[in-house]
Amino acid sequence: MPRTVRDVVFVDGVRTPFGKAGPKGIYHETRADDLVVKAIRELLRRNPGLDPKKIDEVAIAATTQIGDQGLTIGRTAGILAGLPQSVPGYSIDRMCAGALTAVTAVAGSVAFGAYDVAIAGGVEHMGRHPMGEGVDPNPRFVSEKLVDESALFMGMTAENLHDRYPQITKQRADEYAVRSQEKAAKAYANGKIQADLVPISVRRTSPEAGETGWGLVTADEPMRPGTTLENLSGLKTPFRVHGRVTAGNAAGLNDGATASLIASEDFARENDLPVKMRLVSYSFVGVEPEVMGYGPIPATEKALAQAGLSISDIGLFEVNEAFAVQVLAFLDHYGIADDDARVNQYGGAIAFGHPLASSGVRLMTQLARQFEEQPHVRYGLTTMCVGFGMGATVIWENPHFEGDK
């Protein structure tokens, strides 16, 4: 019996505030799976019309699937969050694009008719589990020159991308980073971010005082409001002598979790759930691992072709800022100005942080807010580069679009 492909929508998305990885970070004493649980519970609280028994899947991504990020975290986090035991779950690893892949994976199942509604998200506790913990790369990668050795180090791939685009200078990257911090600070001041944050209770230990106490996290920790070009110009270039990539023009090492509800449009409307974005197309593409940051360009080309759209049809861009050079390469390719108002209106990962597998849904929640505020925009996209040479792009339609009204 032939099946009809169903329209898929982004119902809602939330995230924890993002923290700095390490002993001084806000989540040092907090488990990764508990961060996911908080996000799932908040989704259910915000959408009381959704009967938890109707959830068909929980897909949660983590790059380092070990310890409190292991044990098939989609399943275990669902149980910990109080979902019925009849709700299944699984885990995903596509490095930085983990949560984005969780969304597209369940979206495909919704479109096919296997699911009506699913939870998709991601988590990364880089303080507990640094990227690459426990991995054992096959020596053939280097011995047989399957990839350049720099492909194993994300910062080096960013320096390689600078080489490929010599017009993207360190100053341009620093100027972009300053704008990201400014836009994030403005978004916070205008209340654009807080609505989708889940407050998290955390235990904090003071080694100096020998005390343990509790606090409530309500904002992203990595942000550096007031950052200036002068502040950034003197930072070290750890990946190359006289390089261009610094801690100031790249995302840091971070902890955090995200979760979203993905459903068929019919199911959403029948169950009185919001429809914040409508899925148009998505694409994943591989590139040379040593220039990982180039990935969003061919992924976007492919997603646009699938949708029958051109880059001029896209009215809003949410581009993950793993490194400033990666965003600037994308903009240069399409002839878009560094400070184009359509790009990362609320700021990006350079300010908020980039807890690897969780970041894709952060892009989506920010785009969904912008769609709601800007009904004159019909299409937007979320895109990111992915470790070991990949790119990922999802194109969305604004359900609030008013056209020429």
mmCIF file of C-alpha atoms in Angstrom:
data_model
loop_
_atom_site.group_PDB
_atom_site.id
_atom_site.type_symbol
_atom_site.label_atom_id
_atom_site.label_comp_id
_atom_site.label_asym_id
_atom_site.label_seq_id
_atom_site.Cartn_x
_atom_site.Cartn_y
_atom_site.Cartn_z
ATOM 1 C CA MET A 1 0.000 0.000 0.000
ATOM 2 C CA PRO A 2 1.670 3.293 -1.044
ATOM 3 C CA ARG A 3 2.379 5.767 1.739
ATOM 4 C CA THR A 4 1.986 9.527 1.611
ATOM 5 C CA VAL A 5 4.873 11.582 2.971
ATOM 6 C CA ARG A 6 3.590 13.750 5.818
ATOM 7 C CA ASP A 7 4.551 17.335 6.667
ATOM 8 C CA VAL A 8 6.956 17.461 9.622
ATOM 9 C CA VAL A 9 7.073 20.353 12.080
ATOM 10 C CA PHE A 10 9.251 21.642 14.883
ATOM 11 C CA VAL A 11 6.824 21.913 17.794
ATOM 12 C CA ASP A 12 9.069 23.248 20.544
ATOM 13 C CA GLY A 13 12.660 23.262 21.740
ATOM 14 C CA VAL A 14 14.448 23.992 25.010
ATOM 15 C CA ARG A 15 17.955 23.874 26.356
ATOM 16 C CA THR A 16 19.887 24.149 29.552
ATOM 17 C CA PRO A 17 22.076 27.204 29.937
ATOM 18 C CA PHE A 18 25.485 26.271 28.550
ATOM 19 C CA GLY A 19 28.433 26.097 30.941
ATOM 20 C CA LYS A 20 32.196 26.181 30.776
ATOM 21 C CA ALA A 21 33.806 22.759 30.922
ATOM 22 C CA GLY A 22 36.155 21.972 33.769
ATOM 23 C CA PRO A 23 36.432 22.147 37.569
ATOM 24 C CA LYS A 24 35.367 25.803 37.688
ATOM 25 C CA GLY A 25 32.374 25.312 35.374
ATOM 26 C CA ILE A 26 28.791 25.471 36.625
ATOM 27 C CA TYR A 27 28.065 21.806 35.792
ATOM 28 C CA HIS A 28 31.220 20.268 37.244
ATOM 29 C CA GLU A 29 29.153 18.442 39.894
ATOM 30 C CA THR A 30 26.165 17.741 37.589
ATOM 31 C CA ARG A 31 25.638 14.570 35.559
ATOM 32 C CA ALA A 32 25.174 14.754 31.787
ATOM 33 C CA ASP A 33 22.067 12.555 31.802
ATOM 34 C CA ASP A 34 20.466 14.779 34.448
ATOM 35 C CA LEU A 35 20.838 17.748 32.086
ATOM 36 C CA VAL A 36 18.926 15.834 29.396
ATOM 37 C CA VAL A 37 16.253 14.828 31.897
ATOM 38 C CA LYS A 38 15.670 18.466 32.851
ATOM 39 C CA ALA A 39 15.242 19.419 29.190
ATOM 40 C CA ILE A 40 12.772 16.586 28.486
ATOM 41 C CA ARG A 41 10.713 17.411 31.570
ATOM 42 C CA GLU A 42 10.561 21.073 30.558
ATOM 43 C CA LEU A 43 9.260 20.133 27.097
ATOM 44 C CA LEU A 44 6.444 18.148 28.708
ATOM 45 C CA ARG A 45 5.658 20.927 31.180
ATOM 46 C CA ARG A 46 5.433 23.495 28.387
ATOM 47 C CA ASN A 47 3.201 21.289 26.250
ATOM 48 C CA PRO A 48 0.519 19.868 28.559
ATOM 49 C CA GLY A 49 -1.634 18.887 25.573
ATOM 50 C CA LEU A 50 0.844 16.119 24.734
ATOM 51 C CA ASP A 51 0.060 12.785 26.375
ATOM 52 C CA PRO A 52 3.508 11.273 27.189
ATOM 53 C CA LYS A 53 2.147 7.850 26.176
ATOM 54 C CA LYS A 54 1.874 9.138 22.602
ATOM 55 C CA ILE A 55 5.610 9.891 22.297
ATOM 56 C CA ASP A 56 7.011 7.406 19.798
ATOM 57 C CA GLU A 57 10.759 7.886 20.285
ATOM 58 C CA VAL A 58 13.487 9.638 22.265
ATOM 59 C CA ALA A 59 16.623 10.238 20.163
ATOM 60 C CA ILE A 60 19.469 11.848 22.115
ATOM 61 C CA ALA A 61 22.931 12.534 20.714
ATOM 62 C CA ALA A 62 26.295 12.535 22.479
ATOM 63 C CA THR A 63 29.715 12.665 20.863
ATOM 64 C CA THR A 64 31.552 10.911 23.674
ATOM 65 C CA GLN A 65 29.258 7.996 24.521
ATOM 66 C CA ILE A 66 30.788 6.938 27.776
ATOM 67 C CA GLY A 67 29.991 7.173 31.485
ATOM 68 C CA ASP A 68 26.949 9.360 32.198
ATOM 69 C CA GLN A 69 26.616 10.012 28.447
ATOM 70 C CA GLY A 70 26.567 6.316 27.601
ATOM 71 C CA LEU A 71 24.106 3.465 28.188
ATOM 72 C CA THR A 72 21.883 4.358 25.198
ATOM 73 C CA ILE A 73 21.108 7.757 26.667
ATOM 74 C CA GLY A 74 17.914 8.283 24.653
ATOM 75 C CA ARG A 75 16.355 5.317 26.419
ATOM 76 C CA THR A 76 17.769 5.899 29.893
ATOM 77 C CA ALA A 77 17.051 9.657 29.915
ATOM 78 C CA GLY A 78 13.449 8.943 28.894
ATOM 79 C CA ILE A 79 12.980 6.603 31.841
ATOM 80 C CA LEU A 80 14.693 9.039 34.222
ATOM 81 C CA ALA A 81 12.454 11.844 32.951
ATOM 82 C CA GLY A 82 9.373 9.843 33.913
ATOM 83 C CA LEU A 83 8.208 8.878 30.423
ATOM 84 C CA PRO A 84 6.168 5.659 30.232
ATOM 85 C CA GLN A 85 8.357 2.592 29.843
ATOM 86 C CA SER A 86 6.575 1.933 26.548
ATOM 87 C CA VAL A 87 8.436 4.911 25.014
ATOM 88 C CA PRO A 88 11.654 3.664 23.345
ATOM 89 C CA GLY A 89 14.891 5.576 22.854
ATOM 90 C CA TYR A 90 18.316 5.455 21.283
ATOM 91 C CA SER A 91 21.564 7.400 21.035
ATOM 92 C CA ILE A 92 23.271 9.103 18.103
ATOM 93 C CA ASP A 93 26.789 10.244 17.311
ATOM 94 C CA ARG A 94 27.514 12.648 14.496
ATOM 95 C CA MET A 95 29.899 14.727 16.569
ATOM 96 C CA CYS A 96 28.867 18.425 16.453
ATOM 97 C CA ALA A 97 25.735 17.678 14.414
ATOM 98 C CA GLY A 98 24.409 15.088 16.858
ATOM 99 C CA ALA A 99 21.227 16.887 17.926
ATOM 100 C CA LEU A 100 20.659 18.104 14.372
ATOM 101 C CA THR A 101 20.888 14.487 13.194
ATOM 102 C CA ALA A 102 18.537 13.381 15.971
ATOM 103 C CA VAL A 103 15.982 15.846 14.603
ATOM 104 C CA THR A 104 16.362 14.755 10.976
ATOM 105 C CA ALA A 105 16.359 11.054 11.921
ATOM 106 C CA VAL A 106 13.049 11.228 13.766
ATOM 107 C CA ALA A 107 11.690 13.640 11.127
ATOM 108 C CA GLY A 108 12.212 10.982 8.488
ATOM 109 C CA SER A 109 10.266 8.502 10.599
ATOM 110 C CA VAL A 110 7.470 11.025 11.126
ATOM 111 C CA ALA A 111 7.298 11.770 7.390
ATOM 112 C CA PHE A 112 7.127 8.039 6.644
ATOM 113 C CA GLY A 113 4.339 7.529 9.156
ATOM 114 C CA ALA A 114 6.210 5.332 11.636
ATOM 115 C CA TYR A 115 6.023 8.054 14.312
ATOM 116 C CA ASP A 116 3.559 10.831 15.110
ATOM 117 C CA VAL A 117 5.718 12.701 17.626
ATOM 118 C CA ALA A 118 9.232 12.243 18.984
ATOM 119 C CA ILE A 119 11.755 13.904 21.260
ATOM 120 C CA ALA A 120 15.133 14.748 19.699
ATOM 121 C CA GLY A 121 18.101 16.457 21.292
ATOM 122 C CA GLY A 122 21.660 16.134 22.475
ATOM 123 C CA VAL A 123 24.062 16.528 25.354
ATOM 124 C CA GLU A 124 27.761 17.064 25.858
ATOM 125 C CA HIS A 125 29.541 17.286 29.185
ATOM 126 C CA MET A 126 32.996 18.177 27.946
ATOM 127 C CA GLY A 127 34.172 18.736 31.498
ATOM 128 C CA ARG A 128 33.548 15.109 32.384
ATOM 129 C CA HIS A 129 34.226 13.712 28.913
ATOM 130 C CA PRO A 130 36.627 15.690 26.712
ATOM 131 C CA MET A 131 36.209 15.199 22.979
ATOM 132 C CA GLY A 132 38.193 12.114 22.023
ATOM 133 C CA GLU A 133 38.168 10.489 25.460
ATOM 134 C CA GLY A 134 38.712 6.768 25.096
ATOM 135 C CA VAL A 135 38.939 6.786 21.291
ATOM 136 C CA ASP A 136 41.576 4.834 19.396
ATOM 137 C CA PRO A 137 41.934 6.198 15.834
ATOM 138 C CA ASN A 138 43.038 3.535 13.394
ATOM 139 C CA PRO A 139 46.721 4.132 12.527
ATOM 140 C CA ARG A 140 45.857 3.631 8.848
ATOM 141 C CA PHE A 141 44.318 7.108 8.767
ATOM 142 C CA VAL A 142 47.797 8.603 8.978
ATOM 143 C CA SER A 143 50.042 5.789 7.734
ATOM 144 C CA GLU A 144 48.073 5.423 4.492
ATOM 145 C CA LYS A 145 47.466 9.169 4.261
ATOM 146 C CA LEU A 146 43.685 8.675 4.223
ATOM 147 C CA VAL A 147 43.426 12.004 6.019
ATOM 148 C CA ASP A 148 45.857 14.717 6.960
ATOM 149 C CA GLU A 149 46.961 14.357 10.578
ATOM 150 C CA SER A 150 45.520 17.788 11.366
ATOM 151 C CA ALA A 151 42.034 16.362 10.760
ATOM 152 C CA LEU A 152 42.136 14.903 14.265
ATOM 153 C CA PHE A 153 42.414 18.373 15.834
ATOM 154 C CA MET A 154 39.528 20.761 15.220
ATOM 155 C CA GLY A 155 41.591 23.881 15.868
ATOM 156 C CA MET A 156 44.103 22.834 13.222
ATOM 157 C CA THR A 157 41.308 22.292 10.699
ATOM 158 C CA ALA A 158 40.230 25.877 11.334
ATOM 159 C CA GLU A 159 43.759 27.097 10.618
ATOM 160 C CA ASN A 160 43.679 25.032 7.404
ATOM 161 C CA LEU A 161 40.449 26.774 6.426
ATOM 162 C CA HIS A 162 42.141 30.134 6.939
ATOM 163 C CA ASP A 163 44.814 28.910 4.501
ATOM 164 C CA ARG A 164 42.142 28.055 1.943
ATOM 165 C CA TYR A 165 40.535 31.498 2.352
ATOM 166 C CA PRO A 166 43.506 33.854 2.785
ATOM 167 C CA GLN A 167 41.163 36.850 2.583
ATOM 168 C CA ILE A 168 39.717 35.769 5.947
ATOM 169 C CA THR A 169 42.286 37.396 8.206
ATOM 170 C CA LYS A 170 42.619 37.081 11.955
ATOM 171 C CA GLN A 171 41.245 40.612 12.262
ATOM 172 C CA ARG A 172 38.113 39.677 10.306
ATOM 173 C CA ALA A 173 37.639 36.638 12.524
ATOM 174 C CA ASP A 174 38.102 38.751 15.658
ATOM 175 C CA GLU A 175 35.683 41.400 14.385
ATOM 176 C CA TYR A 176 33.104 38.698 13.746
ATOM 177 C CA ALA A 177 33.626 37.316 17.264
ATOM 178 C CA VAL A 178 33.084 40.739 18.837
ATOM 179 C CA ARG A 179 29.782 41.074 16.947
ATOM 180 C CA SER A 180 28.679 37.642 18.158
ATOM 181 C CA GLN A 181 29.248 38.680 21.769
ATOM 182 C CA GLU A 182 27.438 41.981 21.213
ATOM 183 C CA LYS A 183 24.433 40.321 19.578
ATOM 184 C CA ALA A 184 24.198 37.707 22.342
ATOM 185 C CA ALA A 185 24.287 40.405 25.028
ATOM 186 C CA LYS A 186 21.581 42.350 23.188
ATOM 187 C CA ALA A 187 19.432 39.214 22.804
ATOM 188 C CA TYR A 188 19.669 38.574 26.544
ATOM 189 C CA ALA A 189 18.860 42.211 27.321
ATOM 190 C CA ASN A 190 15.766 41.953 25.114
ATOM 191 C CA GLY A 191 14.615 38.645 26.631
ATOM 192 C CA LYS A 192 15.053 36.646 23.414
ATOM 193 C CA ILE A 193 17.037 33.741 24.915
ATOM 194 C CA GLN A 194 15.638 33.164 28.393
ATOM 195 C CA ALA A 195 12.224 31.920 27.215
ATOM 196 C CA ASP A 196 13.743 28.648 25.985
ATOM 197 C CA LEU A 197 16.185 28.050 28.845
ATOM 198 C CA VAL A 198 15.604 25.440 31.558
ATOM 199 C CA PRO A 199 16.826 26.667 34.965
ATOM 200 C CA ILE A 200 19.144 24.063 36.483
ATOM 201 C CA SER A 201 19.866 23.490 40.170
ATOM 202 C CA VAL A 202 23.571 22.782 40.596
ATOM 203 C CA ARG A 203 25.802 21.770 43.448
ATOM 204 C CA ARG A 204 28.908 23.865 43.803
ATOM 205 C CA THR A 205 31.982 23.086 45.843
ATOM 206 C CA SER A 206 34.352 25.745 47.114
ATOM 207 C CA PRO A 207 37.785 24.130 47.604
ATOM 208 C CA GLU A 208 39.026 27.258 49.396
ATOM 209 C CA ALA A 209 36.224 27.261 51.957
ATOM 210 C CA GLY A 210 35.725 23.507 51.975
ATOM 211 C CA GLU A 211 31.999 24.052 51.513
ATOM 212 C CA THR A 212 29.314 22.658 49.245
ATOM 213 C CA GLY A 213 26.232 24.648 48.354
ATOM 214 C CA TRP A 214 23.428 24.806 45.818
ATOM 215 C CA GLY A 215 22.687 27.405 43.189
ATOM 216 C CA LEU A 216 20.321 27.990 40.267
ATOM 217 C CA VAL A 217 21.759 28.409 36.780
ATOM 218 C CA THR A 218 19.611 30.663 34.586
ATOM 219 C CA ALA A 219 22.055 32.049 31.993
ATOM 220 C CA ASP A 220 24.864 30.898 29.712
ATOM 221 C CA GLU A 221 28.235 30.927 31.438
ATOM 222 C CA PRO A 222 30.653 31.348 28.487
ATOM 223 C CA MET A 223 29.428 34.781 27.346
ATOM 224 C CA ARG A 224 31.924 37.634 27.508
ATOM 225 C CA PRO A 225 29.918 40.857 27.101
ATOM 226 C CA GLY A 226 32.059 43.902 26.557
ATOM 227 C CA THR A 227 34.619 41.982 24.486
ATOM 228 C CA THR A 228 36.594 44.347 22.256
ATOM 229 C CA LEU A 229 38.873 43.922 19.273
ATOM 230 C CA GLU A 230 41.746 45.012 21.500
ATOM 231 C CA ASN A 231 40.902 42.246 23.994
ATOM 232 C CA LEU A 232 41.066 39.633 21.247
ATOM 233 C CA SER A 233 44.069 40.883 19.309
ATOM 234 C CA GLY A 234 46.593 39.781 21.927
ATOM 235 C CA LEU A 235 45.281 36.262 22.535
ATOM 236 C CA LYS A 236 47.527 33.279 21.872
ATOM 237 C CA THR A 237 47.146 31.150 18.734
ATOM 238 C CA PRO A 238 47.482 27.666 20.283
ATOM 239 C CA PHE A 239 47.092 25.640 17.101
ATOM 240 C CA ARG A 240 49.819 27.287 15.040
ATOM 241 C CA VAL A 241 52.654 29.718 15.642
ATOM 242 C CA HIS A 242 51.525 33.105 14.291
ATOM 243 C CA GLY A 243 48.170 31.511 13.545
ATOM 244 C CA ARG A 244 44.751 33.080 13.328
ATOM 245 C CA VAL A 245 42.539 30.899 15.535
ATOM 246 C CA THR A 246 42.264 31.885 19.215
ATOM 247 C CA ALA A 247 40.030 31.201 22.189
ATOM 248 C CA GLY A 248 38.371 34.517 21.377
ATOM 249 C CA ASN A 249 37.246 33.761 17.817
ATOM 250 C CA ALA A 250 36.193 30.159 18.448
ATOM 251 C CA ALA A 251 33.644 28.390 20.613
ATOM 252 C CA GLY A 252 34.996 27.073 23.883
ATOM 253 C CA LEU A 253 34.792 23.710 25.634
ATOM 254 C CA ASN A 254 31.316 23.535 27.077
ATOM 255 C CA ASP A 255 28.640 21.520 28.872
ATOM 256 C CA GLY A 256 24.912 21.551 28.119
ATOM 257 C CA ALA A 257 21.850 19.749 26.765
ATOM 258 C CA THR A 258 18.982 20.418 24.357
ATOM 259 C CA ALA A 259 15.685 18.741 23.531
ATOM 260 C CA SER A 260 12.923 19.315 20.980
ATOM 261 C CA LEU A 261 9.537 17.949 19.957
ATOM 262 C CA ILE A 262 9.218 16.904 16.309
ATOM 263 C CA ALA A 263 5.799 15.849 14.996
ATOM 264 C CA SER A 264 3.609 15.518 11.959
ATOM 265 C CA GLU A 265 1.754 18.752 11.350
ATOM 266 C CA ASP A 266 -1.595 16.967 11.524
ATOM 267 C CA PHE A 267 -0.739 15.435 14.905
ATOM 268 C CA ALA A 268 0.451 18.777 16.263
ATOM 269 C CA ARG A 269 -2.738 20.565 15.282
ATOM 270 C CA GLU A 270 -4.995 17.732 16.491
ATOM 271 C CA ASN A 271 -3.291 17.792 19.899
ATOM 272 C CA ASP A 272 -3.218 21.571 20.230
ATOM 273 C CA LEU A 273 0.573 21.736 20.010
ATOM 274 C CA PRO A 274 2.372 24.768 18.587
ATOM 275 C CA VAL A 275 3.790 24.675 15.070
ATOM 276 C CA LYS A 276 6.926 26.791 15.178
ATOM 277 C CA MET A 277 8.701 25.658 11.993
ATOM 278 C CA ARG A 278 7.910 23.404 9.046
ATOM 279 C CA LEU A 279 10.672 21.140 7.714
ATOM 280 C CA VAL A 280 11.518 21.748 4.042
ATOM 281 C CA SER A 281 14.700 19.760 3.346
ATOM 282 C CA TYR A 282 17.929 18.596 4.952
ATOM 283 C CA SER A 283 21.298 17.385 3.785
ATOM 284 C CA PHE A 284 24.554 15.949 5.101
ATOM 285 C CA VAL A 285 27.710 16.068 2.982
ATOM 286 C CA GLY A 286 31.295 14.924 3.477
ATOM 287 C CA VAL A 287 34.355 17.092 2.764
ATOM 288 C CA GLU A 288 38.092 16.701 3.311
ATOM 289 C CA PRO A 289 38.442 16.093 7.068
ATOM 290 C CA GLU A 290 41.339 18.531 7.331
ATOM 291 C CA VAL A 291 39.066 21.432 6.265
ATOM 292 C CA MET A 292 36.073 20.326 8.332
ATOM 293 C CA GLY A 293 34.732 23.891 8.545
ATOM 294 C CA TYR A 294 33.986 23.963 4.809
ATOM 295 C CA GLY A 295 31.176 21.429 5.288
ATOM 296 C CA PRO A 296 28.181 23.815 5.559
ATOM 297 C CA ILE A 297 28.751 25.065 1.996
ATOM 298 C CA PRO A 298 28.103 21.835 0.018
ATOM 299 C CA ALA A 299 25.488 20.721 2.569
ATOM 300 C CA THR A 300 23.576 23.944 1.965
ATOM 301 C CA GLU A 301 23.960 23.623 -1.804
ATOM 302 C CA LYS A 302 22.437 20.156 -1.670
ATOM 303 C CA ALA A 303 19.594 21.126 0.697
ATOM 304 C CA LEU A 304 18.714 24.145 -1.480
ATOM 305 C CA ALA A 305 18.663 21.971 -4.608
ATOM 306 C CA GLN A 306 16.399 19.423 -2.910
ATOM 307 C CA ALA A 307 13.986 22.211 -1.956
ATOM 308 C CA GLY A 308 14.107 23.964 -5.335
ATOM 309 C CA LEU A 309 15.324 27.121 -3.614
ATOM 310 C CA SER A 310 18.285 29.467 -4.020
ATOM 311 C CA ILE A 311 20.325 31.186 -1.343
ATOM 312 C CA SER A 312 18.414 34.401 -2.057
ATOM 313 C CA ASP A 313 15.229 32.714 -0.797
ATOM 314 C CA ILE A 314 16.717 32.314 2.690
ATOM 315 C CA GLY A 315 15.702 35.174 4.952
ATOM 316 C CA LEU A 316 17.340 34.012 8.204
ATOM 317 C CA PHE A 317 20.507 32.024 8.884
ATOM 318 C CA GLU A 318 21.545 30.217 12.056
ATOM 319 C CA VAL A 319 25.134 29.134 11.408
ATOM 320 C CA ASN A 320 26.960 27.355 14.216
ATOM 321 C CA GLU A 321 30.058 29.300 15.214
ATOM 322 C CA ALA A 322 32.499 26.509 15.956
ATOM 323 C CA PHE A 323 35.098 28.942 14.619
ATOM 324 C CA ALA A 324 34.615 32.414 13.163
ATOM 325 C CA VAL A 325 36.525 31.402 10.018
ATOM 326 C CA GLN A 326 34.008 28.648 9.298
ATOM 327 C CA VAL A 327 31.089 31.099 9.305
ATOM 328 C CA LEU A 328 33.053 33.646 7.269
ATOM 329 C CA ALA A 329 33.946 31.018 4.650
ATOM 330 C CA PHE A 330 30.235 30.226 4.294
ATOM 331 C CA LEU A 331 29.362 33.908 3.946
ATOM 332 C CA ASP A 332 32.168 34.556 1.441
ATOM 333 C CA HIS A 333 31.024 31.637 -0.696
ATOM 334 C CA TYR A 334 27.539 33.118 -0.994
ATOM 335 C CA GLY A 335 28.627 36.746 -1.264
ATOM 336 C CA ILE A 336 27.009 37.629 2.066
ATOM 337 C CA ALA A 337 28.515 40.449 4.133
ATOM 338 C CA ASP A 338 30.214 39.606 7.442
ATOM 339 C CA ASP A 339 27.673 41.734 9.299
ATOM 340 C CA ASP A 340 24.560 40.800 7.285
ATOM 341 C CA ALA A 341 21.512 41.304 9.506
ATOM 342 C CA ARG A 342 20.008 37.940 8.471
ATOM 343 C CA VAL A 343 22.837 35.933 10.036
ATOM 344 C CA ASN A 344 22.846 34.787 13.679
ATOM 345 C CA GLN A 345 20.633 37.621 14.852
ATOM 346 C CA TYR A 346 20.925 36.600 18.507
ATOM 347 C CA GLY A 347 24.646 35.794 18.384
ATOM 348 C CA GLY A 348 26.142 32.330 18.217
ATOM 349 C CA ALA A 349 28.353 29.675 19.744
ATOM 350 C CA ILE A 350 31.349 32.003 20.148
ATOM 351 C CA ALA A 351 29.242 33.697 22.833
ATOM 352 C CA PHE A 352 26.843 31.005 24.075
ATOM 353 C CA GLY A 353 29.152 28.003 23.852
ATOM 354 C CA HIS A 354 29.136 24.821 21.783
ATOM 355 C CA PRO A 355 28.549 21.633 23.782
ATOM 356 C CA LEU A 356 29.124 19.569 20.639
ATOM 357 C CA ALA A 357 26.211 17.154 20.147
ATOM 358 C CA SER A 358 23.642 19.475 21.740
ATOM 359 C CA SER A 359 24.137 22.582 19.564
ATOM 360 C CA GLY A 360 21.905 21.749 16.590
ATOM 361 C CA VAL A 361 18.709 22.251 18.573
ATOM 362 C CA ARG A 362 19.990 25.566 19.960
ATOM 363 C CA LEU A 363 20.167 26.820 16.376
ATOM 364 C CA MET A 364 16.591 25.665 15.821
ATOM 365 C CA THR A 365 15.127 27.258 18.936
ATOM 366 C CA GLN A 366 16.724 30.572 18.012
ATOM 367 C CA LEU A 367 15.462 30.370 14.420
ATOM 368 C CA ALA A 368 11.960 29.491 15.644
ATOM 369 C CA ARG A 369 11.895 32.621 17.827
ATOM 370 C CA GLN A 370 13.018 34.751 14.901
ATOM 371 C CA PHE A 371 10.340 33.261 12.619
ATOM 372 C CA GLU A 372 7.685 34.201 15.157
ATOM 373 C CA GLU A 373 8.934 37.787 15.292
ATOM 374 C CA GLN A 374 9.433 38.158 11.540
ATOM 375 C CA PRO A 375 6.401 36.904 9.589
ATOM 376 C CA HIS A 376 7.743 38.567 6.431
ATOM 377 C CA VAL A 377 10.461 35.857 6.284
ATOM 378 C CA ARG A 378 9.394 32.606 4.636
ATOM 379 C CA TYR A 379 12.529 30.416 4.759
ATOM 380 C CA GLY A 380 15.452 30.034 7.145
ATOM 381 C CA LEU A 381 18.220 27.521 7.621
ATOM 382 C CA THR A 382 20.269 25.952 10.375
ATOM 383 C CA THR A 383 23.723 24.732 9.387
ATOM 384 C CA MET A 384 26.938 23.544 10.985
ATOM 385 C CA CYS A 385 30.287 21.981 10.267
ATOM 386 C CA VAL A 386 30.956 18.527 11.682
ATOM 387 C CA GLY A 387 34.130 16.871 12.932
ATOM 388 C CA PHE A 388 36.086 14.619 10.575
ATOM 389 C CA GLY A 389 34.904 16.451 7.499
ATOM 390 C CA MET A 390 31.142 16.845 7.218
ATOM 391 C CA GLY A 391 28.515 19.536 6.895
ATOM 392 C CA ALA A 392 24.843 19.543 7.857
ATOM 393 C CA THR A 393 22.024 21.867 6.779
ATOM 394 C CA VAL A 394 18.305 21.933 7.510
ATOM 395 C CA ILE A 395 15.972 24.337 5.690
ATOM 396 C CA TRP A 396 12.799 25.421 7.480
ATOM 397 C CA GLU A 397 9.636 27.257 6.443
ATOM 398 C CA ASN A 398 8.034 29.877 8.662
ATOM 399 C CA PRO A 399 4.434 28.823 9.482
ATOM 400 C CA HIS A 400 3.722 32.452 10.437
ATOM 401 C CA PHE A 401 4.671 33.718 6.950
ATOM 402 C CA GLU A 402 2.334 36.447 5.792
ATOM 403 C CA GLY A 403 3.737 37.063 2.328
ATOM 404 C CA ASP A 404 2.685 40.316 0.791
ATOM 405 C CA LYS A 405 -0.144 40.991 3.240
#
